[in-house]
CSV table of C-alpha atoms and ligand atoms in Angstrom, one decimal:
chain,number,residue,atom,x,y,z
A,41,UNK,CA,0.0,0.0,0.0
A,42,UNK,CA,1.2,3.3,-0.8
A,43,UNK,CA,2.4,5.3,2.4
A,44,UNK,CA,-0.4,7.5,3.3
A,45,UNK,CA,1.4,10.8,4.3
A,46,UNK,CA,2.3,14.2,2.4
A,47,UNK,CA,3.1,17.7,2.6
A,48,UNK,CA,0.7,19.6,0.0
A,49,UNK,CA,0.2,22.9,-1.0
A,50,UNK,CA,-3.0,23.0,-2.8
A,51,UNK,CA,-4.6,24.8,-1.9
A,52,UNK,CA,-3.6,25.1,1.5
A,53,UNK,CA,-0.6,23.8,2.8
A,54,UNK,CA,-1.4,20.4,4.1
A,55,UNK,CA,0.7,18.1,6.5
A,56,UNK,CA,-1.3,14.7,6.6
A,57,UNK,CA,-0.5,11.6,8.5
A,58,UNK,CA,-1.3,9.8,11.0
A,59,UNK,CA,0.4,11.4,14.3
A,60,UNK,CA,1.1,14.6,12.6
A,61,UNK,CA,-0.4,16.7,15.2
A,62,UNK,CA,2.7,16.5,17.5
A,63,UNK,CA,3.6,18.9,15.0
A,64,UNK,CA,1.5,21.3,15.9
A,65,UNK,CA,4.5,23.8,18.1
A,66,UNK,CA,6.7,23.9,14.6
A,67,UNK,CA,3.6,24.7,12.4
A,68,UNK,CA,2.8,27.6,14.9
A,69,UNK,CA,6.6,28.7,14.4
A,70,UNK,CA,6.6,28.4,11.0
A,71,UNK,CA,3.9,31.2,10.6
A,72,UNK,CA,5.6,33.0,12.9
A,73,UNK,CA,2.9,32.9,15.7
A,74,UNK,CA,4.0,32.8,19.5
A,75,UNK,CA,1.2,32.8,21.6
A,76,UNK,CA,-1.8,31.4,19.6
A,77,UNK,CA,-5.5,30.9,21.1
A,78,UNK,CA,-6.7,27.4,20.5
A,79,UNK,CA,-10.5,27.8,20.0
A,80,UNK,CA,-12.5,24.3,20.4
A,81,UNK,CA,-15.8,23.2,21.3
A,82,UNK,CA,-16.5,22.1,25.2
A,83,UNK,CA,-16.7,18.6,24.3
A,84,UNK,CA,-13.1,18.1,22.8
A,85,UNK,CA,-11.6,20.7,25.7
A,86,UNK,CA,-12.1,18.0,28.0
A,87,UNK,CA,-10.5,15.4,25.8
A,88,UNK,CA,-6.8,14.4,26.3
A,89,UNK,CA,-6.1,15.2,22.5
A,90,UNK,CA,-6.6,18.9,23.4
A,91,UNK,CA,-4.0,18.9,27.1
A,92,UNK,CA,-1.6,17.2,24.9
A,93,UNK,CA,-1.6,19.9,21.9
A,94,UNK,CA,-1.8,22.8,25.2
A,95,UNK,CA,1.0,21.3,26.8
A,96,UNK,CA,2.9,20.3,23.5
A,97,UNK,CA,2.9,24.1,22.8
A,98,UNK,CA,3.6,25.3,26.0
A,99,UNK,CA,6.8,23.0,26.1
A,100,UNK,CA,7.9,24.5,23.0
A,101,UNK,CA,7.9,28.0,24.1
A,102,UNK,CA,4.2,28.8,23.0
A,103,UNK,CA,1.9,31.2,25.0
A,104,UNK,CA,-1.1,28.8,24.4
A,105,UNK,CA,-4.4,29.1,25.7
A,106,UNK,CA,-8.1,27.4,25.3
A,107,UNK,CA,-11.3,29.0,24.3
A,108,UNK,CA,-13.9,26.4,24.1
A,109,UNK,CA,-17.0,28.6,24.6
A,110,UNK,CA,-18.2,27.7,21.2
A,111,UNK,CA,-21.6,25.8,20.8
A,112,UNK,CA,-22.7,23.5,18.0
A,113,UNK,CA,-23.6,25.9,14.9
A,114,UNK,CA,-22.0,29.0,16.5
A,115,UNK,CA,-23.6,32.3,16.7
A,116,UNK,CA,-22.4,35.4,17.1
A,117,UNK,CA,-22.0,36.1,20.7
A,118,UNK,CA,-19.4,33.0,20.3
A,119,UNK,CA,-17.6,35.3,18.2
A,120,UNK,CA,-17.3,38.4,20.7
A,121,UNK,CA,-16.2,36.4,22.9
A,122,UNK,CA,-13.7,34.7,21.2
A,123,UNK,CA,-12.2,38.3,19.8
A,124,UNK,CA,-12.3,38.8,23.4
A,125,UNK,CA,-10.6,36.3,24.8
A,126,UNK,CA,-7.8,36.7,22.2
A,127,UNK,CA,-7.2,40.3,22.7
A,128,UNK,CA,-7.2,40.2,26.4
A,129,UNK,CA,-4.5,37.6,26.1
A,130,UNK,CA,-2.5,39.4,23.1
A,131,UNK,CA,-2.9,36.5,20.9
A,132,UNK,CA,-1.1,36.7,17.3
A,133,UNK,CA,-2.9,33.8,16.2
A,134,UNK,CA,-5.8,31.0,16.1
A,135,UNK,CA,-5.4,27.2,16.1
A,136,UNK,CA,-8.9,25.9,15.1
A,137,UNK,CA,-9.4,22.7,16.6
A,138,UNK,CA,-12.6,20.5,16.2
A,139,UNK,CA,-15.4,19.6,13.8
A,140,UNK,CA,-17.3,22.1,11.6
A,141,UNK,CA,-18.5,24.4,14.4
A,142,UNK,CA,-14.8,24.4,16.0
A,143,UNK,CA,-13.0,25.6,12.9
A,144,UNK,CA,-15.8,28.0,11.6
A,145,UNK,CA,-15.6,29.6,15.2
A,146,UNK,CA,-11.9,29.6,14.4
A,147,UNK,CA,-11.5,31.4,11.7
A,148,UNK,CA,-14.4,33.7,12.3
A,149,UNK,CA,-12.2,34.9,15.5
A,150,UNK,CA,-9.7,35.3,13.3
A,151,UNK,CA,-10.6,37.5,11.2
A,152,UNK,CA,-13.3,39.7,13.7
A,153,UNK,CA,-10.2,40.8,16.4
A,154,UNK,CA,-8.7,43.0,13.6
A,155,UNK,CA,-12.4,44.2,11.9
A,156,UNK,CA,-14.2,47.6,13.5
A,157,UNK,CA,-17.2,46.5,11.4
A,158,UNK,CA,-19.8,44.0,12.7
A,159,UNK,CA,-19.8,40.2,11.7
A,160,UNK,CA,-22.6,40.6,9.5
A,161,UNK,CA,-21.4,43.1,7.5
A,162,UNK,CA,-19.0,40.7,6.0
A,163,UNK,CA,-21.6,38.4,5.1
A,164,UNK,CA,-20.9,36.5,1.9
A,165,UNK,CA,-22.5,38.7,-0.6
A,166,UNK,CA,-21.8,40.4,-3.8
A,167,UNK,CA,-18.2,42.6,-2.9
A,168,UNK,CA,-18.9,42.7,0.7
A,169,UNK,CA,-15.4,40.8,1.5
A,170,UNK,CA,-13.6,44.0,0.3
A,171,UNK,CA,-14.9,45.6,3.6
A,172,UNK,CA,-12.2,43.5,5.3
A,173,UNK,CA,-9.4,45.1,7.0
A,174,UNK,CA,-7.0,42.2,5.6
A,175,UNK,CA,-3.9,43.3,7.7
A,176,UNK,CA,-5.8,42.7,11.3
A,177,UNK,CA,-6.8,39.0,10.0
A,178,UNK,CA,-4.8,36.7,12.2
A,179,UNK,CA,-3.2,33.4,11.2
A,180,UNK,CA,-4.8,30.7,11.3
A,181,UNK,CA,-3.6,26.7,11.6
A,182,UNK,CA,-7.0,24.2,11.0
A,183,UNK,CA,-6.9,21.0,12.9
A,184,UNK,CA,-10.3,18.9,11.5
A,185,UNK,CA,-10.9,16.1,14.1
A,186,UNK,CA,-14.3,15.1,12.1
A,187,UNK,CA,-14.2,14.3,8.4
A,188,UNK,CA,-16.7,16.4,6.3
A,189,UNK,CA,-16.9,19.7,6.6
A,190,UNK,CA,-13.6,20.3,5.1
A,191,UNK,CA,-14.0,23.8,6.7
A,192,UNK,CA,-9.7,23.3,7.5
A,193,UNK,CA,-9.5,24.5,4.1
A,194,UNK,CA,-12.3,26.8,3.2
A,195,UNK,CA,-12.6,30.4,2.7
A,196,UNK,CA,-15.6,31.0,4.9
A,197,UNK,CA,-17.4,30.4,8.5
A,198,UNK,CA,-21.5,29.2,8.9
A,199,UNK,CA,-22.4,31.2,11.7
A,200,UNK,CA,-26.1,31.2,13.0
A,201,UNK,CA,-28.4,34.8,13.4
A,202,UNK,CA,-30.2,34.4,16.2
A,203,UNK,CA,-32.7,37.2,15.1
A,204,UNK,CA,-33.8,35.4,12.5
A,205,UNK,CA,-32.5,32.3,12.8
A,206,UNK,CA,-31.0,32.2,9.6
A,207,UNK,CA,-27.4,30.4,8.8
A,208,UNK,CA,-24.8,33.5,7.5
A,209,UNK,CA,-21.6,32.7,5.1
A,210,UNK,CA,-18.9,34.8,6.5
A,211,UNK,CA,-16.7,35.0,3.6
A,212,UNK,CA,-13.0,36.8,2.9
A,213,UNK,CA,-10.4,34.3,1.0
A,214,UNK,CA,-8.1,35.3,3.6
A,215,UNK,CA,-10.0,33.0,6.1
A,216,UNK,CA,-8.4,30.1,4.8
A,217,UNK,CA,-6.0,28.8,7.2
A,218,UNK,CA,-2.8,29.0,6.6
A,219,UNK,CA,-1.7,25.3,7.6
A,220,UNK,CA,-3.6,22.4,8.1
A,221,UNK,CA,-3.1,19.3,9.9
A,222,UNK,CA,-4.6,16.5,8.6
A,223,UNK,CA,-4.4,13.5,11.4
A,224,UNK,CA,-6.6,11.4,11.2
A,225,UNK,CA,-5.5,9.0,14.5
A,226,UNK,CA,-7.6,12.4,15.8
A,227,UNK,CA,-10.6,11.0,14.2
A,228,UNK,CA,-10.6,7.7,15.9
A,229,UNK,CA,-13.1,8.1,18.9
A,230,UNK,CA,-16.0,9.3,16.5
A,231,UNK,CA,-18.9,7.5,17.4
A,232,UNK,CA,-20.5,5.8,13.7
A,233,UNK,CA,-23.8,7.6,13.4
A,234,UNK,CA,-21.3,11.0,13.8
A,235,UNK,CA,-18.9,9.4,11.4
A,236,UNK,CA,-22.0,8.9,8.9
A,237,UNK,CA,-23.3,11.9,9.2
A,238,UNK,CA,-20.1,14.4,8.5
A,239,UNK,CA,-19.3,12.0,5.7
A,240,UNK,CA,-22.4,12.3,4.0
A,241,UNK,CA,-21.5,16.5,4.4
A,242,UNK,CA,-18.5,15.5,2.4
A,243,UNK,CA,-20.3,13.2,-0.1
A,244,UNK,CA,-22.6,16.3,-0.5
A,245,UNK,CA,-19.8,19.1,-0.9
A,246,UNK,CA,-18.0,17.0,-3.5
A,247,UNK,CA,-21.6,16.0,-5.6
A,248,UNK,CA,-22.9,19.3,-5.4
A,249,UNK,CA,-19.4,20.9,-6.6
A,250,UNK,CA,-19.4,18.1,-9.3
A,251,UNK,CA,-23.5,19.1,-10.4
A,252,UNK,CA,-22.9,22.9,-10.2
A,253,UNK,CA,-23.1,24.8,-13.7
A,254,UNK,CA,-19.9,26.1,-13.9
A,255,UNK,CA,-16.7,25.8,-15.8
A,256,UNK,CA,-14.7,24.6,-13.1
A,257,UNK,CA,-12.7,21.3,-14.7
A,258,UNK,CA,-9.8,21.0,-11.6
A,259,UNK,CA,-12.8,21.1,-9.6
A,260,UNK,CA,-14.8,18.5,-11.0
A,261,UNK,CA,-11.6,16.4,-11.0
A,262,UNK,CA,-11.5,16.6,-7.1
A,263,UNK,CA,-15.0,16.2,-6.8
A,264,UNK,CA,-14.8,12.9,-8.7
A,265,UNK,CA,-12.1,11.4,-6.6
A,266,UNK,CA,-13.5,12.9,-3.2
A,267,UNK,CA,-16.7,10.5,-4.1
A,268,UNK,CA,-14.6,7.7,-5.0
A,269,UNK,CA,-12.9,7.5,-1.8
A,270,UNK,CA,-16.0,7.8,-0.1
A,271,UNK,CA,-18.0,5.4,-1.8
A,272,UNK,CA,-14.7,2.8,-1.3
A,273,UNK,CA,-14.3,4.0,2.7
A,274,UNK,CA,-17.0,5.6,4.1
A,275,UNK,CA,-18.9,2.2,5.1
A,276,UNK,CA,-15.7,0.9,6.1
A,277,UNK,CA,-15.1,3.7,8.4
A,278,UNK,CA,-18.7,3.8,9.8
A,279,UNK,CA,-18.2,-0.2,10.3
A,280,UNK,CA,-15.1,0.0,12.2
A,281,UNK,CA,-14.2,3.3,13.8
A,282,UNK,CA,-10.1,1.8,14.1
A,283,UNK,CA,-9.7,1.2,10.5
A,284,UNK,CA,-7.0,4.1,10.2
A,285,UNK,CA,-7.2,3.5,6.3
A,286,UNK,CA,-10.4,4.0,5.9
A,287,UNK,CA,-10.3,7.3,8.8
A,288,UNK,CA,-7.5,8.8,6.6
A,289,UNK,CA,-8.9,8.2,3.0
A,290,UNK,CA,-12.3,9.9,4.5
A,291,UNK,CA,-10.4,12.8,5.9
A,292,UNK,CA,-8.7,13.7,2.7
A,293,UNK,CA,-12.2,12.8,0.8
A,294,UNK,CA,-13.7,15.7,3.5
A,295,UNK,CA,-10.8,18.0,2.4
A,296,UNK,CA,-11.2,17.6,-1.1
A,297,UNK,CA,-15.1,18.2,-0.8
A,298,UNK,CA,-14.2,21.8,0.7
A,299,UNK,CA,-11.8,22.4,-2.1
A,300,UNK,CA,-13.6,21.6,-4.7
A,301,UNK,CA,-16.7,23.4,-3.7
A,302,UNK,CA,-14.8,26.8,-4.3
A,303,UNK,CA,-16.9,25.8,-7.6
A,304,UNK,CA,-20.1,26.1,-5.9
A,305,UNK,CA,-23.1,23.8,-3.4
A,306,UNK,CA,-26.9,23.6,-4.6
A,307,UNK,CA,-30.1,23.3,-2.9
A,308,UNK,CA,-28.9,20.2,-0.4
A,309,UNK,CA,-27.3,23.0,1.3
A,310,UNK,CA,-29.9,25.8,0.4
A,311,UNK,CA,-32.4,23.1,2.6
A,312,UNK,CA,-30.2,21.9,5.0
A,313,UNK,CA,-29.0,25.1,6.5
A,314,UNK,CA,-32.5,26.6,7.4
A,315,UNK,CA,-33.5,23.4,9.2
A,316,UNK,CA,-30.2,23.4,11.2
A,317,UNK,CA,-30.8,27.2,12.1
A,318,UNK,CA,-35.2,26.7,12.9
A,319,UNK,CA,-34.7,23.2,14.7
A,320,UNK,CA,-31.1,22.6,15.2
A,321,UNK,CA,-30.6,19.4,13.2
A,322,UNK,CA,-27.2,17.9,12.2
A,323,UNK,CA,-25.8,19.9,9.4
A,324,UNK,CA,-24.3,16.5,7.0
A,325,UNK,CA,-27.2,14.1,8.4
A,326,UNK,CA,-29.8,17.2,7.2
A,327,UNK,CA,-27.8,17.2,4.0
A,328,UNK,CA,-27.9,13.2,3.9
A,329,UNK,CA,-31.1,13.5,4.3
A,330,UNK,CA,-32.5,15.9,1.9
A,331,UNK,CA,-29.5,14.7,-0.9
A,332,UNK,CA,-32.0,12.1,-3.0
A,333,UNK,CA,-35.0,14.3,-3.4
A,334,UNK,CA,-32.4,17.3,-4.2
A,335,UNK,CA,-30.8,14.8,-7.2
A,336,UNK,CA,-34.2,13.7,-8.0
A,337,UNK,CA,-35.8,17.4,-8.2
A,338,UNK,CA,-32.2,18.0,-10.5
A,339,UNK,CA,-32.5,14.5,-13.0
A,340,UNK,CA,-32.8,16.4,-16.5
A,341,UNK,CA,-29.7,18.6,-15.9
A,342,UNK,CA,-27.6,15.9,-14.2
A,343,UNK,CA,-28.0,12.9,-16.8
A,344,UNK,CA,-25.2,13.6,-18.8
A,345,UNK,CA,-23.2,14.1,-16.3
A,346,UNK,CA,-23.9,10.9,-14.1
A,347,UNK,CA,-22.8,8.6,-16.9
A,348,UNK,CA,-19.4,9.7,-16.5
A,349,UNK,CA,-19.5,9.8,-12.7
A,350,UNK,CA,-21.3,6.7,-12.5
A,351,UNK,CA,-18.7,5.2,-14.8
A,352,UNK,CA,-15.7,6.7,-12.6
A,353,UNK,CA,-17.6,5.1,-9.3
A,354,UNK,CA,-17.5,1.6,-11.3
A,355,UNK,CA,-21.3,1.4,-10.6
A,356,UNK,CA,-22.7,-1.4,-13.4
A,357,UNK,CA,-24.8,0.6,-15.4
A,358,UNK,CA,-23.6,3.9,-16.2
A,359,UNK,CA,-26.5,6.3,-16.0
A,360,UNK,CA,-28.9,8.6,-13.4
A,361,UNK,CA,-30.4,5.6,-11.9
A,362,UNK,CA,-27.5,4.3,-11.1
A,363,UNK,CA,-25.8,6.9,-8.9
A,364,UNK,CA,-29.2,7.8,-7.1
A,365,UNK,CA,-29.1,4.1,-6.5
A,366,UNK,CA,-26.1,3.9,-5.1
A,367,UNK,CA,-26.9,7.1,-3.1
A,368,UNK,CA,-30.0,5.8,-1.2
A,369,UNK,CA,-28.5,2.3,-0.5
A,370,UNK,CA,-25.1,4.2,0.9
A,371,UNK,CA,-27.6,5.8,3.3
A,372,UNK,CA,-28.9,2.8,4.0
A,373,UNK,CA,-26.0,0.5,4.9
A,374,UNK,CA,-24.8,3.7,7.5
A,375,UNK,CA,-28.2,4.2,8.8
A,376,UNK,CA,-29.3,7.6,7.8
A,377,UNK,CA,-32.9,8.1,8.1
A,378,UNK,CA,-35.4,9.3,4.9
A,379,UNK,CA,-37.1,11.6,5.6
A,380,UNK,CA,-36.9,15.1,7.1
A,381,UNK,CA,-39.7,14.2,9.6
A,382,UNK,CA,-37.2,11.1,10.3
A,383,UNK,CA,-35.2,14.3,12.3
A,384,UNK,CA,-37.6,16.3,13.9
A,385,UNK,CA,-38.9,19.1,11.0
A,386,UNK,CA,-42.5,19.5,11.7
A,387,UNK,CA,-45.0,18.9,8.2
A,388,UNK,CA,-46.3,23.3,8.1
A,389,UNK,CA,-42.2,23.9,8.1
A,390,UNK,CA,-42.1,24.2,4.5
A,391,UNK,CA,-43.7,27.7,4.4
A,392,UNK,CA,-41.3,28.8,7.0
A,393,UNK,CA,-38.1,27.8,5.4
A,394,UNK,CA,-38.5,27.6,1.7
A,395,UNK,CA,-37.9,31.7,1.6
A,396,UNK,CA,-34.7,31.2,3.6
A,397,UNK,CA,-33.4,28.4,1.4
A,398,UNK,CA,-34.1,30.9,-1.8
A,399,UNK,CA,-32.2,33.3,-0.2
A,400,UNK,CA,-29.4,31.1,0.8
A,401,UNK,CA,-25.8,31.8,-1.6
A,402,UNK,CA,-26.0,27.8,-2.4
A,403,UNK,CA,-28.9,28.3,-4.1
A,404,UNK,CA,-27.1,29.8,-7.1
A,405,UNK,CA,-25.0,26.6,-7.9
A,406,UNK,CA,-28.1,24.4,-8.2
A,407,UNK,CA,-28.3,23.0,-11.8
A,408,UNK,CA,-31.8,23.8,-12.3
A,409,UNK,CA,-32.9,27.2,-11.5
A,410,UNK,CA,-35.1,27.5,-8.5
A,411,UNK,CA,-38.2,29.6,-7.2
A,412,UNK,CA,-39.4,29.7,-3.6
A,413,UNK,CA,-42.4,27.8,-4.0
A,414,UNK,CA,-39.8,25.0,-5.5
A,415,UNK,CA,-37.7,24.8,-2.2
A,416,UNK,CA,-41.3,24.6,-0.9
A,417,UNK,CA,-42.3,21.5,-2.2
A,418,UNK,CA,-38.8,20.2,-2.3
A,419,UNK,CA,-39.1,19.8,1.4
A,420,UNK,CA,-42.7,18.8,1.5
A,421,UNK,CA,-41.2,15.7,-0.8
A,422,UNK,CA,-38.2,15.5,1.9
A,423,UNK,CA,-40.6,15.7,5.1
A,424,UNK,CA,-43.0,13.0,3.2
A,425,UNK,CA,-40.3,10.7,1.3
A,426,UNK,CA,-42.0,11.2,-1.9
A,427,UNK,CA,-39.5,10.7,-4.5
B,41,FE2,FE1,-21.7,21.2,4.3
């Protein structure tokens, strides 16, 4: 077997390997950072992998300290506090440690402690990135410890609006860490229905990226082998949590979902994120979920296409049916549910959300244009499993 370790540089700079993360002190060093904050949810603070990366830095010279006061899909007032935290301890830098919420948290610290703008102001729409004061931006070193959100090498935070519960893209390209460490002996002790879920977020980030209408060819490549991987690991890694093959192959597959998505997401995203803001659902089990009635609602522009992806994923036949085959009975073998009921979205939530998920930037990468009253009965198909 090949040896599974690298240093990349596309298109952040990557170390991956298993037991990379001891070097996390000469990464900081290497950007030039001396006293970083390590932001992190409460769960993993309390987890030896987070004392050993403290004390690690500390023994290196490091003025390291925690902020954990992040919750799952952080909002805002996780933010202040994190700008907070930092500049009362005169940090020159952010070590994002953690699943989605973790590194989106991260990064969104990042870049706040040198804005005099509010967060929302930078909101991932038309030029509004240009606002950003880009010399107060900290750096920033990603450490995923789940793999699916890929967020380690994205551009851009989720963060929740609690005044309308609505799910914000933060966006500057500046965002991106800087480094990443890609171990995945950190992904280990995730239980299997979390190890379904966030790798059904990365199935979705690299099939959405691959269905998006756009000239994006080095993305589509990605995209392709993102799914492969997955399709070859994912139920390996759900079926035994220790196969370290199977744990690294998925978190590359998770980072090449966020890099190919540069590209663009569609409606499993525009549908997913206004459930996880209204009723706090998992962000990749929503997106699991919803991602057969999305491919469904999409056939007539995607048929073309899934005859060459089918054929890459060695499926038999090489056509539509095929891949949305495949699809459903990958949810099945990990146990996702089928419906949006399945997770908790009450039947009258279509009229609430489908005005959100219009509004939401994924929207625009869907391959068939679509109108409110479309995401409307979209989810009434997802809450009923009509398909
Ligand atoms: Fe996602």
């Amino acid at each position: 077997m090949t040896t599974l370790r690298g240093n990349w540089n596309y298109p952040t700079l990557i170390r991956f390997g298993a037991g990379r993360i001891v070097e996390l002190p000469d990464a900081c060093k290497s950007l030039g950072i001396k006293s970083p904050l390590l932001v992190t949810d409460p769960g993993l603070a309390k987890l030896p992998m987070i004392d050993a990366a403290l004390t690690a830095c500390r023994q290196a010279g490091l003025r390291c300290e925690v902020f954990s006061d992040v919750q799952a899909n952080p909002i805002e007032a996780n933010i202040t506090a994190g700008v907070a935290a930092s500049k009362s301890g005169g940090h020159d830098g952010v070590i994002a440690f953690g699943g989605g919420s973790a590194l989106d948290a991260g990064k969104a610290i990042a870049l706040m402690v040198g804005q005099s703008r509010p967060l929302w102001d930078f909101e991932d729409r038309e030029d509004w990135y240009t606002r950003v004061n880009v010399a107060g931006i900290l750096p920033t070193i990603g450490v995923p410890t789940t793999s699916g959100t890929g967020s380690e090498v994205g551009r851009a935070s989720v963060i929740t609006d609690v005044r309308d519960h609505s799910k914000k893209i933060i966006f500057h390209p500046r965002m991106q860490p800087r480094l990443v460490i890609d171990d995945p002996e950190l992904t280990l002790g995730l239980p299997a229905h979390i190890t379904a879920a966030v790798g059904m977020d990365a199935l979705s980030h690299n099939l959405e990226a691959y269905c998006a209408p756009f000239f994006h060819p080095m993305a589509d490549g990605i995209a392709l082998e993102g799914m492969r991987l997955i399709k070859e690991y994912l139920p390996r890694a759900v079926e035994n949590g220790r196969d370290i093959e199977a744990r690294a192959q998925m978190l590359i597959a998770s980072s090449m979902g966020a890099t190919a998505f540069q590209k663009g997401l569609g409606a499993m995203h525009s549908l997913s994120h206004p459930c996880s803001a209204h009723f706090n659902t998992h962000h990749g089990l929503t997106n699991a979920v919803v991602m057969p009635y999305v491919l469904s609602w999409n056939r007539t522009e995607l048929e073309e296409r899934f005859v060459r992806l089918a054929s890459y994923l060695n499926l038999k036949v090489p056509s539509f049916d095929s891949v949305l085959k495949w699809v459903i009975e990958l949810r099945k073998v990990i146990g996702i549910p089928n419906t949006l009921a399945d997770i908790g979205v009450p039947v009258d939530a279509p009229a609430k959300l489908a005005r959100q998920a219009f509004d939401d930037p994924s929207t625009s990468g869907n391959p068939r244009p679509m109108r409110t009253e479309d995401f409307a009965e979209l989810y009434r198909d997802c809450i009923s499993g009509k398909l």
